[in-house]
Short mmCIF file of C-alpha atoms in Angstrom, two decimals:
data_model
loop_
_atom_site.label_atom_id
_atom_site.label_comp_id
_atom_site.label_asym_id
_atom_site.label_seq_id
_atom_site.Cartn_x
_atom_site.Cartn_y
_atom_site.Cartn_z
CA UNK A 19 0.49 -40.89 9.47
CA UNK A 20 3.42 -40.50 11.86
CA UNK A 21 3.68 -37.66 14.37
CA UNK A 22 6.46 -36.08 12.32
CA UNK A 23 4.41 -36.28 9.12
CA UNK A 24 1.37 -34.82 10.88
CA UNK A 25 3.47 -31.95 12.21
CA UNK A 26 4.91 -31.32 8.76
CA UNK A 27 1.44 -31.33 7.18
CA UNK A 28 0.16 -28.95 9.85
CA UNK A 29 3.06 -26.58 9.24
CA UNK A 30 2.49 -26.66 5.49
CA UNK A 31 -1.21 -25.91 5.97
CA UNK A 32 -0.36 -22.99 8.26
CA UNK A 33 2.06 -21.42 5.80
CA UNK A 34 0.81 -18.29 4.11
CA UNK A 35 -0.04 -18.93 0.45
CA UNK A 36 0.94 -15.47 -0.74
CA UNK A 37 3.97 -14.38 1.30
CA UNK A 38 6.89 -16.68 0.60
CA UNK A 39 9.28 -15.31 3.23
CA UNK A 40 6.86 -15.23 6.14
CA UNK A 41 7.93 -18.54 7.65
CA UNK A 42 11.53 -18.83 6.39
CA UNK A 43 13.86 -18.84 9.41
CA UNK A 44 11.13 -17.11 11.40
CA UNK A 45 12.84 -17.84 14.70
CA UNK A 46 15.89 -15.79 13.62
CA UNK A 47 13.91 -12.74 12.51
CA UNK A 48 13.49 -9.67 14.71
CA UNK A 49 9.72 -9.21 14.43
CA UNK A 50 8.10 -5.87 15.27
CA UNK A 51 5.52 -7.53 17.53
CA UNK A 52 7.66 -10.42 18.75
CA UNK A 53 6.37 -13.10 16.37
CA UNK A 54 5.37 -13.66 12.74
CA UNK A 55 2.05 -12.05 11.75
CA UNK A 56 -1.02 -13.93 10.58
CA UNK A 57 -2.90 -12.87 7.46
CA UNK A 58 -5.95 -15.13 7.64
CA UNK A 59 -8.49 -12.29 7.78
CA UNK A 60 -7.08 -10.18 4.95
CA UNK A 61 -6.43 -13.32 2.88
CA UNK A 62 -10.13 -14.13 3.15
CA UNK A 63 -11.01 -10.57 2.10
CA UNK A 64 -8.63 -10.89 -0.83
CA UNK A 65 -10.02 -14.23 -2.00
CA UNK A 66 -13.63 -13.06 -1.72
CA UNK A 67 -13.07 -9.71 -3.43
CA UNK A 68 -10.35 -10.24 -6.04
CA UNK A 69 -11.24 -9.72 -9.67
CA UNK A 70 -8.41 -11.90 -11.04
CA UNK A 71 -7.27 -15.38 -10.08
CA UNK A 72 -3.92 -15.91 -11.73
CA UNK A 73 -2.60 -19.36 -12.71
CA UNK A 74 -0.07 -20.80 -10.30
CA UNK A 75 3.45 -19.92 -11.38
CA UNK A 76 2.34 -17.21 -13.82
CA UNK A 77 4.18 -13.89 -14.03
CA UNK A 78 1.11 -12.12 -12.63
CA UNK A 79 0.96 -14.40 -9.58
CA UNK A 80 4.71 -14.05 -9.05
CA UNK A 81 4.55 -10.24 -9.10
CA UNK A 82 1.46 -10.20 -6.87
CA UNK A 83 3.07 -12.44 -4.25
CA UNK A 84 6.37 -10.55 -4.43
CA UNK A 85 4.64 -7.26 -3.56
CA UNK A 86 2.69 -8.93 -0.75
CA UNK A 87 5.94 -10.37 0.64
CA UNK A 88 7.63 -6.96 0.49
CA UNK A 89 4.70 -5.32 2.29
CA UNK A 90 4.83 -8.02 4.97
CA UNK A 91 8.55 -7.46 5.56
CA UNK A 92 8.21 -3.67 5.59
CA UNK A 93 5.36 -3.82 8.10
CA UNK A 94 6.55 -6.57 10.44
CA UNK A 95 10.36 -6.78 10.29
CA UNK A 96 12.49 -4.20 12.06
CA UNK A 97 15.94 -4.91 10.56
CA UNK A 98 16.85 -4.51 6.91
CA UNK A 99 19.27 -7.42 7.23
CA UNK A 100 16.21 -9.69 7.62
CA UNK A 101 14.61 -8.54 4.35
CA UNK A 102 14.66 -11.00 1.45
CA UNK A 103 12.36 -9.22 -1.00
CA UNK A 104 14.59 -6.17 -1.66
CA UNK A 105 18.22 -5.21 -2.20
CA UNK A 106 18.67 -2.89 0.81
CA UNK A 107 21.76 -1.18 -0.62
CA UNK A 108 20.06 -0.11 -3.85
CA UNK A 109 16.38 0.07 -2.92
CA UNK A 110 14.42 3.24 -3.61
CA UNK A 111 10.67 3.91 -3.40
CA UNK A 112 9.17 6.70 -5.53
CA UNK A 113 5.48 7.64 -5.19
CA UNK A 114 3.72 9.97 -7.65
CA UNK A 115 7.01 11.42 -8.83
CA UNK A 116 8.20 12.61 -5.42
CA UNK A 117 11.79 12.29 -4.23
CA UNK A 118 12.65 8.65 -3.66
CA UNK A 119 12.99 7.05 -0.22
CA UNK A 120 15.80 4.64 0.61
CA UNK A 121 15.15 1.28 2.24
CA UNK A 122 16.10 2.70 5.64
CA UNK A 123 13.87 5.75 5.20
CA UNK A 124 10.93 3.63 4.04
CA UNK A 125 11.32 1.28 7.00
CA UNK A 126 11.41 4.23 9.40
CA UNK A 127 8.24 5.98 8.20
CA UNK A 128 6.24 2.88 7.19
CA UNK A 129 4.31 2.05 4.05
CA UNK A 130 1.27 4.26 4.72
CA UNK A 131 3.30 7.41 5.36
CA UNK A 132 5.53 6.68 2.37
CA UNK A 133 2.53 6.31 0.06
CA UNK A 134 0.40 9.15 1.44
CA UNK A 135 2.90 11.96 1.89
CA UNK A 136 2.05 14.94 -0.32
CA UNK A 137 2.84 18.61 -0.86
CA UNK A 138 -0.69 19.99 -0.95
CA UNK A 139 -1.50 23.22 0.95
CA UNK A 140 -2.18 22.61 4.65
CA UNK A 141 -5.92 23.24 4.34
CA UNK A 142 -6.22 20.42 1.84
CA UNK A 143 -4.10 17.83 3.63
CA UNK A 144 -6.64 15.18 4.59
CA UNK A 145 -3.81 13.02 5.99
CA UNK A 146 -0.62 14.60 7.35
CA UNK A 147 2.06 11.95 6.95
CA UNK A 148 4.73 14.21 8.45
CA UNK A 149 2.81 14.24 11.75
CA UNK A 150 2.31 10.46 11.88
CA UNK A 151 4.75 7.84 13.17
CA UNK A 152 5.10 4.32 11.81
CA UNK A 153 2.94 3.04 14.68
CA UNK A 154 0.24 5.72 14.55
CA UNK A 155 -0.22 5.38 10.79
CA UNK A 156 -0.66 1.63 10.93
CA UNK A 157 -2.99 1.88 13.92
CA UNK A 158 -5.13 4.44 12.06
CA UNK A 159 -5.65 2.18 9.05
CA UNK A 160 -5.98 -1.02 11.10
CA UNK A 161 -8.90 0.56 12.95
CA UNK A 162 -10.38 1.94 9.71
CA UNK A 163 -10.16 -1.40 7.88
CA UNK A 164 -10.63 -4.09 10.58
CA UNK A 165 -10.65 -6.86 7.97
CA UNK A 166 -7.51 -5.53 6.33
CA UNK A 167 -6.63 -3.67 3.15
CA UNK A 168 -6.43 -6.21 0.33
CA UNK A 169 -4.19 -5.85 -2.74
CA UNK A 170 -4.19 -7.53 -6.14
CA UNK A 171 -2.42 -7.32 -9.48
CA UNK A 172 -4.78 -6.48 -12.34
CA UNK A 173 -2.28 -6.66 -15.22
CA UNK A 174 1.43 -7.12 -15.84
CA UNK A 175 2.78 -5.41 -18.94
CA UNK A 176 6.43 -6.49 -18.93
CA UNK A 177 8.63 -9.08 -17.26
CA UNK A 178 11.87 -8.70 -15.33
CA UNK A 179 14.19 -6.92 -14.92
CA UNK A 180 11.78 -3.96 -15.27
CA UNK A 181 8.26 -5.09 -14.41
CA UNK A 182 5.33 -2.78 -15.16
CA UNK A 183 1.98 -3.57 -13.55
CA UNK A 184 -1.48 -2.30 -12.67
CA UNK A 185 -2.92 -2.91 -9.20
CA UNK A 186 -6.05 -2.54 -7.08
CA UNK A 187 -6.27 -1.87 -3.30
CA UNK A 188 -9.53 -2.24 -1.35
CA UNK A 189 -11.09 -2.62 2.08
CA UNK A 190 -14.34 -1.95 3.94
CA UNK A 191 -14.67 1.29 5.90
CA UNK A 192 -15.85 -0.34 9.14
CA UNK A 193 -13.94 1.70 11.72
CA UNK A 194 -13.47 5.45 12.31
CA UNK A 195 -10.92 7.44 10.31
CA UNK A 196 -9.56 10.72 11.64
CA UNK A 197 -12.83 11.81 13.21
CA UNK A 198 -15.06 10.42 10.45
CA UNK A 199 -17.57 7.72 11.30
CA UNK A 200 -17.42 4.46 9.33
CA UNK A 201 -19.88 3.94 6.48
CA UNK A 202 -19.40 0.19 6.01
CA UNK A 203 -18.84 0.79 2.31
CA UNK A 204 -16.04 -0.60 0.18
CA UNK A 205 -13.22 1.86 -0.42
CA UNK A 206 -10.81 1.13 -3.25
CA UNK A 207 -8.34 2.65 -5.66
CA UNK A 208 -6.25 1.50 -8.60
CA UNK A 209 -2.79 2.51 -9.71
CA UNK A 210 0.24 1.72 -11.83
CA UNK A 211 3.72 0.70 -10.80
CA UNK A 212 7.14 -0.38 -11.99
CA UNK A 213 9.42 -2.78 -10.19
CA UNK A 214 13.10 -3.06 -11.13
CA UNK A 215 14.65 -6.29 -9.82
CA UNK A 216 18.17 -7.73 -9.70
CA UNK A 217 19.28 -11.18 -10.86
CA UNK A 218 17.93 -12.67 -7.62
CA UNK A 219 14.55 -10.97 -8.24
CA UNK A 220 15.04 -8.61 -5.29
CA UNK A 221 13.49 -5.18 -5.73
CA UNK A 222 15.88 -2.30 -6.35
CA UNK A 223 13.52 0.44 -7.53
CA UNK A 224 9.76 0.68 -6.97
CA UNK A 225 7.69 3.46 -8.54
CA UNK A 226 3.99 3.84 -7.72
CA UNK A 227 1.47 6.18 -9.38
CA UNK A 228 -2.11 6.56 -8.14
CA UNK A 229 -4.76 9.18 -7.33
CA UNK A 230 -5.14 9.63 -3.54
CA UNK A 231 -8.61 11.11 -4.16
CA UNK A 232 -9.93 7.63 -4.89
CA UNK A 233 -8.94 6.53 -1.39
CA UNK A 234 -9.89 9.60 0.62
CA UNK A 235 -13.08 10.25 -1.31
CA UNK A 236 -14.49 7.16 0.42
CA UNK A 237 -12.95 7.79 3.83
CA UNK A 238 -14.16 11.37 4.15
CA UNK A 239 -17.76 10.47 3.32
CA UNK A 240 -18.33 9.40 6.91
CA UNK A 241 -20.06 11.93 9.15
CA UNK A 242 -17.88 13.85 11.60
CA UNK A 243 -17.54 12.38 15.08
CA UNK A 244 -18.04 15.55 17.11
CA UNK A 245 -16.78 14.26 20.44
CA UNK A 246 -13.61 12.75 18.97
CA UNK A 247 -10.33 14.50 19.67
CA UNK A 248 -9.27 13.47 16.20
CA UNK A 249 -12.29 15.03 14.54
CA UNK A 250 -11.43 16.90 11.36
CA UNK A 251 -14.28 18.50 9.43
CA UNK A 252 -14.40 17.52 5.80
CA UNK A 253 -12.15 19.98 3.90
CA UNK A 254 -14.43 19.70 0.89
CA UNK A 255 -17.08 22.09 2.17
CA UNK A 256 -18.81 24.77 0.10
CA UNK A 257 -16.41 27.47 1.20
CA UNK A 258 -13.58 25.64 -0.56
CA UNK A 259 -15.69 25.01 -3.69
CA UNK A 260 -14.26 21.52 -3.95
CA UNK A 261 -15.62 18.28 -5.40
CA UNK A 262 -16.26 15.42 -3.00
CA UNK A 263 -17.06 12.72 -5.54
CA UNK A 264 -14.76 9.73 -5.57
CA UNK A 265 -12.17 9.72 -8.30
CA UNK A 266 -11.97 13.53 -8.64
CA UNK A 267 -9.01 15.59 -7.52
CA UNK A 268 -10.11 17.40 -4.38
CA UNK A 269 -8.89 20.95 -4.66
CA UNK A 270 -9.02 23.41 -7.58
CA UNK A 271 -6.13 22.90 -9.97
CA UNK A 272 -4.90 26.44 -9.50
CA UNK A 273 -3.97 25.60 -5.89
CA UNK A 274 -1.81 22.62 -6.81
CA UNK A 275 1.90 22.86 -6.21
CA UNK A 276 4.41 22.36 -8.98
CA UNK A 277 5.37 18.95 -7.61
CA UNK A 278 1.81 17.67 -7.99
CA UNK A 279 1.72 18.83 -11.61
CA UNK A 280 4.96 16.97 -12.26
CA UNK A 281 3.63 13.80 -10.60
CA UNK A 282 0.47 13.88 -12.71
CA UNK A 283 2.51 14.44 -15.86
CA UNK A 284 4.73 11.45 -15.07
CA UNK A 285 1.67 9.32 -14.34
CA UNK A 286 0.06 10.16 -17.68
CA UNK A 287 3.36 9.58 -19.46
CA UNK A 288 3.64 6.16 -17.82
CA UNK A 289 0.10 5.22 -18.89
CA UNK A 290 0.81 6.33 -22.45
CA UNK A 291 4.00 4.27 -22.65
CA UNK A 292 2.68 1.07 -21.09
CA UNK A 293 -1.02 0.75 -21.90
#
């Protein structure tokens, strides 16, 4: 094998299997940390923990890789002009029925803040997205999930241009989270989404519906780290009469805001229409 062929083979082997735009014109991209990211650790977590292995070229694999590519661009690229997975002029992200975020707004706050923002009363806000920056939110979850936060498609119900899908997100709670000690346990949640794409298969509208209780039920199980400046006692104490079991909504329904009721109604409507 010639030197050129060896170099080409090495490059091909190094290419990420799930994120198609990671290495395309990488030298021209303005990367958040100065260079393209590596996903070896979270890819291993994904391959060891996934419940579905989709055939190569299938609609399910295509959707799964498209979402992974979008997440990579949102997390590691700093200019919308470098994005290939979305149509920046039309893009909008809607989570649990809240007001949609534009591409620029989503890039500014980051994926975690976009997905975790909520309108619950202050005493029940286990994560305050409005007080977190892009950097602080990603650092919080990087430390919480040292091996990464894996994502897979469980089902795809319709093809383009309006793709409806079910997904699963999981990781191992092996680092502290907001004053709570790690438990080492797997934390996961499932949800539903729709993805409207243009003729070039770039995302224009993304809607995500999920129950945050499934995520935070696992993260708040860790004991409080008393000497941590970030320590926050579990809000699900007896005085609040709340349920701490995973998969339950945390606070009594009577304390929910109107926007949460609307989000839940839209979620149930989506399930009814697509399942």
